[in-house]
Amino acid sequence: MSAPLNILLITLDQWRGDCLSCAGHPIVKTPNLDRLAAQGVRFARHYSQAAPCGPGRASLYTGLYAMNHRVVANGSPLDHRFDTIAMAAARAGYRPALFGYTDQAIDPREAAGPDDPRLSTYEEVLPGFADAHMAVGGRFDAWLDWLVERGHRRFPDGFSALVSEPERPVEHSLSAYLAGVLIEWIGRQDGPWFAHLSQLRPHPPYAAAGAFANLYPPEGVPPPIAPVAEPARLHEALMRAPGLAAPGDPAAMAFLKSQYFGMVSEADHQLGRVWAALEAAGVWERTLIVVTSDHGEQLGDHGLIQKAGWFEESYHVGCLVRDPRRGRHGLVVEAFTEAVDVFPTLAWAMGLDVPAQCDGVSLGFLLDGETPGWWRRAAHWEFDWRGQAIAREPPPEVWDRRLETRNLAVLRTADAAYVQFGDGLGLGFDLASDPTWRTALTDPAALLDLAQAQLAWRARHADRTLSGMLTERGGVGRWPPLPPGWEDRRP
C-alpha cells in the first residue's frame, strides 16, 4: 500500500476562471499555475456555488449547495452539525493546518455565552483545523507586526496596509507573508500533512504588490462587457449599489483591471515559491494539490465590480488538480464541475468514504480522463441579498417570508442559462448565440425545460440528513437496505 499523500488545498480569493494564461487569457501571465495544469488536470468549466466569501466557502468546505448549508451571507452561522474538509482530514489521521482564513461564523448554539468573542466576527476558523496560522481577519496583526520588523511604518489596520501594497517590495506583500509561513511549516514536517493555504489576493482592494502594480499597463487592458440597454430590475439596483458599481470613467476602469491582473500574477508568483519548497523538501511527488477559489470577480463586466447577482463572471472560477499518483498530465476537462466536488475529491484522495451530506461528486473519474454518463449537464449557483433588503425595509413579521424572496438560483447549461428568483420571476439567456449573457432567451418551450430542470435539481439535492434512514425493529437502518457484499463499496 502506498504511503499517504500530503494534501495542499489552495484558494485564491475572488479569482476569475478566465484569468489563467494556459486558458488563453490575452494578457494575464500565470506560469506557475500553468505548470501545475501541465502536470495535472484543469477543469475549464468549474463554478462556485455562491457569493460572497462566506456562502461560497461554506459550499467549498462542506460539499453542500447553499440551499442546504444556508450560509446566505457573510456572518450567517455555519450549522455545527455539518461535516467539513478539515474534520474529514482529522478522521483520516492528519493534523489539518490553516494558513489564512476561512470566513465562517460559528454556530451561536456552540458559543460559551452572549459575550463569547467568536460571536463578534464572521472570520472564525472552520471547525476541524487543529493549527491556525492566521494572517487575515480582524486587523491582520501577524502580517502588520511582520511588516514593522522589516522597517515599515505601523499601519492602523489591514485595509490601509493592503491599499499601500504597490509602495512596498513584493517580498513584503500579504501573499508573500502567507506563502512564507506555509513554506517554513512544510520544512518542519516529518510525516504526511494536510494544509489549506487561503490567500486573500486577488481580492480587493485593487492594489497589486510591488512591481506587479505596473506589470500590465492600463492602456493595454481590454474594455469590460457593457451592460444591456435595459437591465433587469435587480441588475439595475446592483449597478447603483455602493461598492458594486463599476467606475464610469474608462481610464479608472482600465486601471482597476490592471491592478487586478497584477494581483493574479503576484499570487501566481508566490505559488512558484511554494512549488520550489515542495521540491526542495522532496515531497513534490507525494503531494496532492488543489487550487481553486471561493467565487469570481465581475471586473467591470455588465457595469459591476466585486461579486453579486447571477452573471458568469462572479461564479466561474479556476480549478486545477495535480494528483501525483494518477491523472492525465495536461488534461483539460470541459464537463461542468462545481465547488461542492472538492470535498468529495479530497475525501476520495484520503481513502475516506464521501460523506453522505455532500451534494458534490468526487472528481476522481475525471482525473483519469473518464466522464461517466451520469455526470451533470449543467452548473448551478445561488445568490442571496436579504442583508441589503433588511437595511432598506422594516423587519418582517414572523409570518412574512419576504426575505426568502430575496434570492436567486441559476442553472447554466452549455447553451443557455436560467435564473429563478425567489419571488417567482425568471430570466433566460441564450448563450449559444451570445455567450456574454446579454441576449434574452424567449422561446417558451426552452424556458420551461430549463425551469423544470432546475426544479428537478432542487428536488434531488434537498436536505437528506435523515431521509435515508428508517427506525424499525428496535434500531436505525439504511433505506433502502444495501445488497449483501455492498457495505464496503465506494462510489
CSV table of C-alpha atoms in Angstrom, one decimal:
chain,number,residue,atom,x,y,z
A,1,MET,CA,0.0,0.0,0.0
A,2,SER,CA,1.4,3.5,-0.9
A,3,ALA,CA,2.2,6.0,1.7
A,4,PRO,CA,-0.5,8.6,2.5
A,5,LEU,CA,-0.3,11.7,0.4
A,6,ASN,CA,0.3,15.2,1.6
A,7,ILE,CA,-2.8,17.3,0.8
A,8,LEU,CA,-2.4,21.0,-0.1
A,9,LEU,CA,-5.7,22.9,-0.7
A,10,ILE,CA,-5.1,26.4,-2.1
A,11,THR,CA,-7.7,29.1,-2.5
A,12,LEU,CA,-7.1,32.4,-4.3
A,13,ASP,CA,-9.9,34.6,-3.2
A,14,GLN,CA,-12.0,36.2,-5.9
A,15,TRP,CA,-10.0,34.6,-8.8
A,16,ARG,CA,-11.9,34.6,-12.1
A,17,GLY,CA,-11.8,31.4,-14.1
A,18,ASP,CA,-10.6,33.1,-17.2
A,19,CYS,CA,-7.5,34.7,-15.6
A,20,LEU,CA,-5.1,32.0,-16.4
A,21,SER,CA,-2.6,32.2,-19.3
A,22,CYS,CA,-2.9,28.5,-20.1
A,23,ALA,CA,-6.7,29.1,-20.5
A,24,GLY,CA,-6.0,31.6,-23.2
A,25,HIS,CA,-6.2,34.9,-21.4
A,26,PRO,CA,-4.9,37.6,-23.7
A,27,ILE,CA,-2.9,39.5,-21.0
A,28,VAL,CA,-2.5,37.7,-17.6
A,29,LYS,CA,0.6,35.6,-17.2
A,30,THR,CA,0.4,32.7,-14.7
A,31,PRO,CA,3.5,30.5,-15.4
A,32,ASN,CA,3.3,28.6,-12.0
A,33,LEU,CA,-0.4,27.8,-12.3
A,34,ASP,CA,0.3,26.8,-15.9
A,35,ARG,CA,3.0,24.4,-14.7
A,36,LEU,CA,0.5,22.8,-12.3
A,37,ALA,CA,-2.0,22.5,-15.1
A,38,ALA,CA,0.5,20.9,-17.4
A,39,GLN,CA,1.3,18.3,-14.7
A,40,GLY,CA,-2.3,17.8,-13.6
A,41,VAL,CA,-5.8,18.5,-14.8
A,42,ARG,CA,-7.5,21.8,-15.5
A,43,PHE,CA,-11.3,22.0,-15.0
A,44,ALA,CA,-12.3,24.6,-17.6
A,45,ARG,CA,-16.0,24.8,-16.5
A,46,HIS,CA,-15.7,25.0,-12.8
A,47,TYR,CA,-18.2,27.1,-10.8
A,48,SER,CA,-18.5,28.4,-7.3
A,49,GLN,CA,-21.9,27.8,-5.6
A,50,ALA,CA,-22.5,31.2,-4.1
A,51,ALA,CA,-21.2,34.7,-3.4
A,52,PRO,CA,-19.8,36.4,-1.4
A,53,CYS,CA,-17.0,34.8,0.5
A,54,GLY,CA,-18.8,33.2,3.5
A,55,PRO,CA,-21.5,31.4,1.4
A,56,GLY,CA,-19.0,30.4,-1.3
A,57,ARG,CA,-16.6,29.0,1.2
A,58,ALA,CA,-19.3,27.2,3.1
A,59,SER,CA,-20.1,25.2,-0.1
A,60,LEU,CA,-16.4,24.5,-0.8
A,61,TYR,CA,-15.7,23.3,2.8
A,62,THR,CA,-18.9,21.2,3.3
A,63,GLY,CA,-19.7,20.0,-0.2
A,64,LEU,CA,-23.2,21.4,0.2
A,65,TYR,CA,-25.2,23.7,-2.0
A,66,ALA,CA,-26.2,27.0,-0.4
A,67,MET,CA,-29.9,25.9,-0.3
A,68,ASN,CA,-28.7,23.2,2.2
A,69,HIS,CA,-26.0,24.8,4.3
A,70,ARG,CA,-27.9,28.1,4.5
A,71,VAL,CA,-24.9,30.3,4.9
A,72,VAL,CA,-26.6,33.1,2.9
A,73,ALA,CA,-24.3,36.0,3.7
A,74,ASN,CA,-21.0,36.9,5.4
A,75,GLY,CA,-21.8,36.3,9.0
A,76,SER,CA,-24.5,33.7,8.6
A,77,PRO,CA,-23.5,30.9,11.0
A,78,LEU,CA,-22.3,27.5,9.7
A,79,ASP,CA,-24.5,24.9,11.4
A,80,HIS,CA,-22.3,22.8,13.7
A,81,ARG,CA,-23.9,19.6,12.5
A,82,PHE,CA,-22.2,19.8,9.2
A,83,ASP,CA,-19.0,17.8,8.4
A,84,THR,CA,-16.1,19.8,6.9
A,85,ILE,CA,-13.0,19.2,4.9
A,86,ALA,CA,-10.8,19.8,7.9
A,87,MET,CA,-12.9,17.4,10.1
A,88,ALA,CA,-12.6,14.7,7.4
A,89,ALA,CA,-8.8,15.2,7.3
A,90,ALA,CA,-8.6,14.7,11.0
A,91,ARG,CA,-10.5,11.5,10.7
A,92,ALA,CA,-8.0,10.4,8.1
A,93,GLY,CA,-5.2,10.8,10.5
A,94,TYR,CA,-3.9,14.3,9.6
A,95,ARG,CA,-3.5,17.3,11.8
A,96,PRO,CA,-5.1,19.9,9.5
A,97,ALA,CA,-3.3,23.3,9.4
A,98,LEU,CA,-4.8,26.6,8.1
A,99,PHE,CA,-2.7,29.4,6.6
A,100,GLY,CA,-5.0,32.4,6.2
A,101,TYR,CA,-8.7,32.4,6.9
A,102,THR,CA,-12.0,30.6,6.2
A,103,ASP,CA,-14.7,33.3,6.7
A,104,GLN,CA,-17.1,31.1,8.6
A,105,ALA,CA,-19.2,32.4,11.5
A,106,ILE,CA,-19.7,29.9,14.4
A,107,ASP,CA,-23.0,28.4,15.2
A,108,PRO,CA,-24.2,30.5,18.2
A,109,ARG,CA,-25.6,27.4,19.8
A,110,GLU,CA,-21.9,26.4,20.3
A,111,ALA,CA,-20.9,29.7,21.9
A,112,ALA,CA,-19.9,29.9,25.5
A,113,GLY,CA,-22.5,32.7,26.0
A,114,PRO,CA,-23.5,36.0,24.7
A,115,ASP,CA,-20.1,37.5,25.5
A,116,ASP,CA,-18.2,34.8,23.5
A,117,PRO,CA,-15.8,36.9,21.4
A,118,ARG,CA,-16.3,34.5,18.5
A,119,LEU,CA,-19.8,35.9,18.1
A,120,SER,CA,-18.3,39.3,17.2
A,121,THR,CA,-16.8,38.2,13.8
A,122,TYR,CA,-17.6,36.0,10.9
A,123,GLU,CA,-13.9,35.3,10.3
A,124,GLU,CA,-13.7,32.4,12.6
A,125,VAL,CA,-11.7,29.2,11.8
A,126,LEU,CA,-13.6,26.4,10.1
A,127,PRO,CA,-14.3,23.6,12.6
A,128,GLY,CA,-11.7,20.8,12.3
A,129,PHE,CA,-8.4,22.8,11.9
A,130,ALA,CA,-6.0,21.9,14.6
A,131,ASP,CA,-3.5,24.6,13.8
A,132,ALA,CA,-4.4,28.0,12.5
A,133,HIS,CA,-1.8,30.4,11.3
A,134,MET,CA,-3.9,33.4,10.8
A,135,ALA,CA,-2.8,36.5,8.9
A,136,VAL,CA,-6.1,38.0,7.9
A,137,GLY,CA,-9.2,38.6,9.8
A,138,GLY,CA,-9.6,41.4,12.3
A,139,ARG,CA,-6.6,43.7,12.0
A,140,PHE,CA,-4.2,41.4,10.2
A,141,ASP,CA,-2.0,41.6,13.3
A,142,ALA,CA,0.5,39.0,12.4
A,143,TRP,CA,1.3,40.4,9.0
A,144,LEU,CA,1.3,44.0,10.3
A,145,ASP,CA,3.9,43.1,13.0
A,146,TRP,CA,5.9,41.3,10.4
A,147,LEU,CA,6.0,44.5,8.3
A,148,VAL,CA,7.2,46.6,11.2
A,149,GLU,CA,10.0,44.1,11.8
A,150,ARG,CA,11.1,44.8,8.2
A,151,GLY,CA,11.3,48.6,8.7
A,152,HIS,CA,7.8,49.6,7.6
A,153,ARG,CA,5.6,52.0,9.4
A,154,ARG,CA,2.9,50.7,11.8
A,155,PHE,CA,-0.3,50.5,9.8
A,156,PRO,CA,-3.5,51.1,11.9
A,157,ASP,CA,-5.4,48.3,10.1
A,158,GLY,CA,-5.1,45.7,7.4
A,159,PHE,CA,-7.0,47.6,4.8
A,160,SER,CA,-4.6,50.6,4.8
A,161,ALA,CA,-1.7,48.1,4.5
A,162,LEU,CA,-3.3,46.4,1.6
A,163,VAL,CA,-4.1,49.7,-0.3
A,164,SER,CA,-0.4,50.7,0.0
A,165,GLU,CA,1.0,47.3,-1.3
A,166,PRO,CA,2.3,49.0,-4.5
A,167,GLU,CA,4.6,51.1,-2.4
A,168,ARG,CA,6.5,48.2,-0.9
A,169,PRO,CA,8.6,45.4,-2.4
A,170,VAL,CA,6.7,42.3,-3.5
A,171,GLU,CA,8.7,40.3,-0.9
A,172,HIS,CA,6.7,42.1,1.8
A,173,SER,CA,3.2,41.5,0.4
A,174,LEU,CA,0.4,39.7,2.3
A,175,SER,CA,0.7,36.9,-0.2
A,176,ALA,CA,4.4,36.7,0.3
A,177,TYR,CA,3.9,36.6,4.1
A,178,LEU,CA,1.4,33.7,4.0
A,179,ALA,CA,3.4,31.7,1.5
A,180,GLY,CA,6.5,32.1,3.7
A,181,VAL,CA,4.7,30.9,6.8
A,182,LEU,CA,3.5,27.9,4.9
A,183,ILE,CA,7.0,27.2,3.5
A,184,GLU,CA,8.6,27.3,6.9
A,185,TRP,CA,5.9,25.0,8.3
A,186,ILE,CA,6.4,22.4,5.5
A,187,GLY,CA,10.1,22.4,6.3
A,188,ARG,CA,9.3,21.3,9.9
A,189,GLN,CA,7.0,18.3,8.9
A,190,ASP,CA,8.3,14.8,9.2
A,191,GLY,CA,5.2,12.9,8.1
A,192,PRO,CA,2.1,13.2,5.9
A,193,TRP,CA,0.3,16.6,6.3
A,194,PHE,CA,-2.8,18.4,5.3
A,195,ALA,CA,-2.6,22.2,4.8
A,196,HIS,CA,-5.0,24.8,3.5
A,197,LEU,CA,-3.3,28.0,2.1
A,198,SER,CA,-6.1,30.6,1.9
A,199,GLN,CA,-4.6,33.6,0.0
A,200,LEU,CA,-6.6,36.9,0.1
A,201,ARG,CA,-5.3,38.1,-3.3
A,202,PRO,CA,-6.6,38.9,-5.9
A,203,HIS,CA,-9.4,40.1,-3.6
A,204,PRO,CA,-9.7,43.9,-3.4
A,205,PRO,CA,-8.6,46.5,-2.6
A,206,TYR,CA,-7.4,46.8,-6.2
A,207,ALA,CA,-3.7,47.4,-5.5
A,208,ALA,CA,-1.1,44.9,-6.6
A,209,ALA,CA,2.1,44.5,-4.7
A,210,GLY,CA,5.4,46.0,-5.7
A,211,ALA,CA,6.4,45.7,-9.3
A,212,PHE,CA,3.2,43.8,-10.1
A,213,ALA,CA,1.3,47.1,-9.8
A,214,ASN,CA,3.0,48.2,-13.1
A,215,LEU,CA,3.1,44.8,-14.8
A,216,TYR,CA,0.0,45.4,-17.0
A,217,PRO,CA,-0.3,49.0,-18.4
A,218,PRO,CA,-3.9,50.2,-18.2
A,219,GLU,CA,-3.9,51.3,-21.9
A,220,GLY,CA,-3.4,47.6,-22.9
A,221,VAL,CA,-6.3,46.3,-20.9
A,222,PRO,CA,-9.4,45.2,-22.9
A,223,PRO,CA,-12.6,47.0,-22.0
A,224,PRO,CA,-15.3,45.2,-20.0
A,225,ILE,CA,-18.5,43.8,-21.3
A,226,ALA,CA,-21.0,46.7,-21.4
A,227,PRO,CA,-24.4,46.3,-19.6
A,228,VAL,CA,-27.5,45.9,-21.6
A,229,ALA,CA,-29.5,49.0,-22.5
A,230,GLU,CA,-32.4,47.9,-20.3
A,231,PRO,CA,-31.1,45.9,-17.4
A,232,ALA,CA,-33.4,43.8,-15.3
A,233,ARG,CA,-34.6,45.3,-12.0
A,234,LEU,CA,-32.0,43.6,-9.8
A,235,HIS,CA,-29.2,44.3,-12.3
A,236,GLU,CA,-30.0,48.0,-12.3
A,237,ALA,CA,-30.1,48.0,-8.5
A,238,LEU,CA,-26.7,46.3,-8.3
A,239,MET,CA,-25.2,48.9,-10.7
A,240,ARG,CA,-26.4,51.6,-8.3
A,241,ALA,CA,-25.2,49.8,-5.1
A,242,PRO,CA,-22.1,51.3,-3.3
A,243,GLY,CA,-19.1,49.1,-3.9
A,244,LEU,CA,-20.6,47.2,-6.7
A,245,ALA,CA,-20.9,49.8,-9.4
A,246,ALA,CA,-18.0,49.8,-11.9
A,247,PRO,CA,-16.2,53.1,-12.4
A,248,GLY,CA,-17.8,55.2,-15.0
A,249,ASP,CA,-14.5,56.6,-16.2
A,250,PRO,CA,-12.9,54.2,-18.8
A,251,ALA,CA,-9.4,55.2,-17.6
A,252,ALA,CA,-10.3,54.4,-14.0
A,253,MET,CA,-11.8,51.1,-15.0
A,254,ALA,CA,-8.8,50.2,-17.0
A,255,PHE,CA,-6.5,51.0,-14.0
A,256,LEU,CA,-8.7,48.8,-11.8
A,257,LYS,CA,-8.4,45.9,-14.2
A,258,SER,CA,-4.6,46.4,-14.5
A,259,GLN,CA,-4.3,46.1,-10.7
A,260,TYR,CA,-6.5,43.0,-10.5
A,261,PHE,CA,-4.4,41.3,-13.2
A,262,GLY,CA,-1.3,42.3,-11.3
A,263,MET,CA,-2.7,40.7,-8.2
A,264,VAL,CA,-3.4,37.5,-10.0
A,265,SER,CA,0.2,37.3,-11.4
A,266,GLU,CA,1.6,38.1,-7.9
A,267,ALA,CA,-0.5,35.3,-6.4
A,268,ASP,CA,0.9,33.0,-9.1
A,269,HIS,CA,4.5,34.2,-8.3
A,270,GLN,CA,4.1,33.3,-4.6
A,271,LEU,CA,2.8,29.8,-5.6
A,272,GLY,CA,6.0,29.4,-7.5
A,273,ARG,CA,7.8,29.7,-4.2
A,274,VAL,CA,5.6,27.0,-2.7
A,275,TRP,CA,6.3,24.7,-5.6
A,276,ALA,CA,10.0,25.2,-5.2
A,277,ALA,CA,9.7,24.5,-1.4
A,278,LEU,CA,7.9,21.2,-2.0
A,279,GLU,CA,10.6,20.1,-4.5
A,280,ALA,CA,13.4,21.1,-2.1
A,281,ALA,CA,11.7,19.1,0.7
A,282,GLY,CA,11.4,16.1,-1.6
A,283,VAL,CA,7.6,15.9,-1.3
A,284,TRP,CA,6.5,17.3,-4.7
A,285,GLU,CA,5.7,13.8,-5.9
A,286,ARG,CA,3.9,13.0,-2.7
A,287,THR,CA,1.6,16.0,-2.5
A,288,LEU,CA,-1.9,16.3,-4.0
A,289,ILE,CA,-2.5,19.9,-4.8
A,290,VAL,CA,-5.9,21.6,-5.5
A,291,VAL,CA,-6.0,25.3,-6.5
A,292,THR,CA,-9.4,27.0,-6.8
A,293,SER,CA,-11.4,30.0,-5.5
A,294,ASP,CA,-14.4,30.8,-3.4
A,295,HIS,CA,-16.0,33.0,-6.2
A,296,GLY,CA,-15.1,35.1,-9.1
A,297,GLU,CA,-15.0,38.9,-9.9
A,298,GLN,CA,-17.1,41.0,-12.2
A,299,LEU,CA,-14.2,43.3,-13.2
A,300,GLY,CA,-16.4,45.8,-14.8
A,301,ASP,CA,-18.4,43.3,-16.9
A,302,HIS,CA,-22.1,44.3,-17.0
A,303,GLY,CA,-21.3,47.5,-15.2
A,304,LEU,CA,-20.3,45.7,-12.0
A,305,ILE,CA,-17.2,45.0,-9.9
A,306,GLN,CA,-16.8,42.6,-7.0
A,307,LYS,CA,-19.3,39.7,-7.0
A,308,ALA,CA,-23.1,39.7,-7.0
A,309,GLY,CA,-26.1,38.8,-9.0
A,310,TRP,CA,-26.3,36.0,-11.5
A,311,PHE,CA,-23.6,36.7,-14.0
A,312,GLU,CA,-21.0,34.1,-15.0
A,313,GLU,CA,-18.0,36.3,-14.0
A,314,SER,CA,-19.0,36.1,-10.3
A,315,TYR,CA,-19.1,32.3,-10.2
A,316,HIS,CA,-16.8,30.9,-12.9
A,317,VAL,CA,-13.6,30.2,-11.1
A,318,GLY,CA,-10.3,28.3,-11.7
A,319,CYS,CA,-9.8,24.8,-10.6
A,320,LEU,CA,-6.5,22.8,-11.0
A,321,VAL,CA,-5.8,19.4,-9.5
A,322,ARG,CA,-2.5,17.6,-9.5
A,323,ASP,CA,-2.5,14.1,-8.1
A,324,PRO,CA,1.0,12.6,-8.4
A,325,ARG,CA,-0.4,9.1,-8.4
A,326,ARG,CA,-2.8,9.5,-11.3
A,327,GLY,CA,-4.4,11.8,-13.7
A,328,ARG,CA,-3.5,12.6,-17.3
A,329,HIS,CA,-0.9,15.4,-17.4
A,330,GLY,CA,-2.2,18.4,-19.2
A,331,LEU,CA,-5.8,17.2,-19.4
A,332,VAL,CA,-8.5,19.9,-19.8
A,333,VAL,CA,-11.9,18.8,-18.6
A,334,GLU,CA,-14.9,20.6,-20.3
A,335,ALA,CA,-17.5,18.8,-18.2
A,336,PHE,CA,-19.3,21.0,-15.6
A,337,THR,CA,-17.7,20.8,-12.2
A,338,GLU,CA,-18.5,22.7,-9.0
A,339,ALA,CA,-17.1,23.8,-5.7
A,340,VAL,CA,-19.1,21.1,-4.0
A,341,ASP,CA,-17.0,18.5,-5.7
A,342,VAL,CA,-13.8,19.5,-3.9
A,343,PHE,CA,-14.7,17.9,-0.5
A,344,PRO,CA,-15.7,14.5,-2.1
A,345,THR,CA,-12.5,14.6,-4.1
A,346,LEU,CA,-10.3,15.2,-1.1
A,347,ALA,CA,-12.2,12.5,0.9
A,348,TRP,CA,-11.5,10.1,-2.0
A,349,ALA,CA,-7.9,11.0,-2.1
A,350,MET,CA,-7.5,10.4,1.6
A,351,GLY,CA,-9.2,7.0,1.4
A,352,LEU,CA,-12.4,8.0,3.1
A,353,ASP,CA,-16.0,7.4,2.1
A,354,VAL,CA,-17.6,10.5,0.7
A,355,PRO,CA,-19.8,12.0,3.5
A,356,ALA,CA,-23.5,11.4,2.8
A,357,GLN,CA,-24.2,15.1,3.3
A,358,CYS,CA,-22.2,16.1,0.2
A,359,ASP,CA,-24.1,17.4,-2.8
A,360,GLY,CA,-21.0,17.1,-5.0
A,361,VAL,CA,-19.2,14.1,-6.5
A,362,SER,CA,-15.5,13.1,-6.5
A,363,LEU,CA,-13.6,14.4,-9.5
A,364,GLY,CA,-11.6,11.1,-9.4
A,365,PHE,CA,-13.3,9.9,-12.5
A,366,LEU,CA,-12.4,13.0,-14.5
A,367,LEU,CA,-8.8,13.0,-13.3
A,368,ASP,CA,-8.4,9.7,-15.0
A,369,GLY,CA,-10.0,11.0,-18.2
A,370,GLU,CA,-13.4,9.4,-17.8
A,371,THR,CA,-16.6,11.3,-17.9
A,372,PRO,CA,-19.4,9.0,-16.6
A,373,GLY,CA,-22.7,9.1,-18.5
A,374,TRP,CA,-24.5,10.2,-15.4
A,375,TRP,CA,-22.3,13.3,-14.9
A,376,ARG,CA,-24.1,16.6,-14.5
A,377,ARG,CA,-25.0,18.5,-17.7
A,378,ALA,CA,-25.2,22.0,-16.0
A,379,ALA,CA,-23.7,24.1,-13.3
A,380,HIS,CA,-25.7,25.7,-10.5
A,381,TRP,CA,-25.2,28.7,-8.2
A,382,GLU,CA,-27.1,30.9,-5.8
A,383,PHE,CA,-27.1,34.5,-4.6
A,384,ASP,CA,-29.0,35.9,-1.6
A,385,TRP,CA,-29.3,39.6,-0.9
A,386,ARG,CA,-31.5,39.6,2.2
A,387,GLY,CA,-28.8,41.6,4.0
A,388,GLN,CA,-29.3,44.6,1.7
A,389,ALA,CA,-33.1,44.1,1.9
A,390,ILE,CA,-33.0,44.2,5.8
A,391,ALA,CA,-31.1,47.5,5.6
A,392,ARG,CA,-33.8,49.1,3.4
A,393,GLU,CA,-37.0,47.6,4.7
A,394,PRO,CA,-38.8,47.3,8.1
A,395,PRO,CA,-38.3,43.9,9.8
A,396,PRO,CA,-40.8,41.3,8.6
A,397,GLU,CA,-43.4,39.8,10.8
A,398,VAL,CA,-43.0,36.1,11.8
A,399,TRP,CA,-45.5,35.0,9.1
A,400,ASP,CA,-44.0,37.3,6.5
A,401,ARG,CA,-41.5,35.4,4.3
A,402,ARG,CA,-40.4,38.4,2.2
A,403,LEU,CA,-36.7,37.9,3.0
A,404,GLU,CA,-37.0,34.4,1.5
A,405,THR,CA,-37.8,36.0,-1.8
A,406,ARG,CA,-34.6,38.0,-1.9
A,407,ASN,CA,-32.6,35.2,-3.6
A,408,LEU,CA,-32.0,33.6,-6.9
A,409,ALA,CA,-30.7,30.3,-8.3
A,410,VAL,CA,-29.0,29.8,-11.6
A,411,LEU,CA,-28.9,26.8,-13.9
A,412,ARG,CA,-26.3,27.1,-16.6
A,413,THR,CA,-26.0,24.6,-19.5
A,414,ALA,CA,-23.7,24.7,-22.4
A,415,ASP,CA,-26.1,26.7,-24.5
A,416,ALA,CA,-28.4,28.6,-22.1
A,417,ALA,CA,-28.8,29.9,-18.6
A,418,TYR,CA,-31.9,30.3,-16.5
A,419,VAL,CA,-32.3,32.5,-13.4
A,420,GLN,CA,-35.1,31.7,-11.0
A,421,PHE,CA,-35.9,34.4,-8.4
A,422,GLY,CA,-37.5,33.7,-5.0
A,423,ASP,CA,-40.4,35.9,-5.9
A,424,GLY,CA,-41.4,33.7,-8.8
A,425,LEU,CA,-39.9,35.7,-11.7
A,426,GLY,CA,-37.4,34.2,-14.1
A,427,LEU,CA,-34.8,35.2,-16.7
A,428,GLY,CA,-33.4,33.2,-19.5
A,429,PHE,CA,-30.2,33.8,-21.6
A,430,ASP,CA,-29.3,32.5,-25.0
A,431,LEU,CA,-25.6,31.6,-24.5
A,432,ALA,CA,-25.4,29.7,-27.8
A,433,SER,CA,-25.8,32.9,-29.8
A,434,ASP,CA,-24.4,35.3,-27.3
A,435,PRO,CA,-22.0,34.0,-24.5
A,436,THR,CA,-21.9,37.5,-22.9
A,437,TRP,CA,-25.3,37.0,-21.1
A,438,ARG,CA,-26.9,39.9,-22.9
A,439,THR,CA,-29.3,38.1,-25.2
A,440,ALA,CA,-32.6,37.0,-23.7
A,441,LEU,CA,-33.9,33.5,-24.2
A,442,THR,CA,-37.5,34.0,-25.3
A,443,ASP,CA,-38.6,30.5,-26.5
A,444,PRO,CA,-41.3,29.4,-24.1
A,445,ALA,CA,-40.6,25.7,-24.6
A,446,ALA,CA,-36.9,26.2,-23.9
A,447,LEU,CA,-37.6,28.3,-20.8
A,448,LEU,CA,-40.0,25.7,-19.5
A,449,ASP,CA,-37.4,22.9,-20.0
A,450,LEU,CA,-34.8,24.9,-18.0
A,451,ALA,CA,-37.2,25.8,-15.2
A,452,GLN,CA,-38.2,22.1,-14.9
A,453,ALA,CA,-34.6,21.0,-14.9
A,454,GLN,CA,-33.8,23.5,-12.1
A,455,LEU,CA,-36.8,22.3,-10.1
A,456,ALA,CA,-35.6,18.7,-10.5
A,457,TRP,CA,-32.1,19.7,-9.4
A,458,ARG,CA,-33.6,21.2,-6.2
A,459,ALA,CA,-35.7,18.0,-5.6
A,460,ARG,CA,-32.6,15.8,-6.0
A,461,HIS,CA,-30.5,17.8,-3.6
A,462,ALA,CA,-32.9,18.8,-0.9
A,463,ASP,CA,-31.6,18.2,2.7
A,464,ARG,CA,-31.2,14.4,3.1
A,465,THR,CA,-30.0,14.3,6.8
A,466,LEU,CA,-32.4,11.7,8.0
A,467,SER,CA,-34.3,10.9,4.8
A,468,GLY,CA,-32.2,7.9,4.1
A,469,MET,CA,-32.9,6.2,7.5
A,470,LEU,CA,-35.7,4.0,8.9
A,471,THR,CA,-36.4,3.2,12.5
A,472,GLU,CA,-37.8,-0.2,12.8
A,473,ARG,CA,-37.4,-3.4,14.8
A,474,GLY,CA,-35.6,-1.6,17.6
A,475,GLY,CA,-32.9,0.1,15.5
A,476,VAL,CA,-32.0,2.5,12.8
A,477,GLY,CA,-31.2,1.2,9.4
A,478,ARG,CA,-30.4,2.4,5.9
A,479,TRP,CA,-33.2,2.8,3.5
A,480,PRO,CA,-33.3,1.0,1.1
A,481,PRO,CA,-31.0,-1.7,2.5
A,482,LEU,CA,-27.8,-2.4,0.6
A,483,PRO,CA,-27.5,-5.8,-1.1
A,484,PRO,CA,-25.2,-8.3,0.6
A,485,GLY,CA,-21.5,-7.5,0.0
A,486,TRP,CA,-22.0,-3.9,-0.9
A,487,GLU,CA,-21.3,-2.4,2.5
A,488,ASP,CA,-17.6,-1.6,1.8
A,489,ARG,CA,-18.0,-0.5,-1.8
A,490,ARG,CA,-17.3,3.2,-2.6
A,491,PRO,CA,-18.9,5.0,-5.5
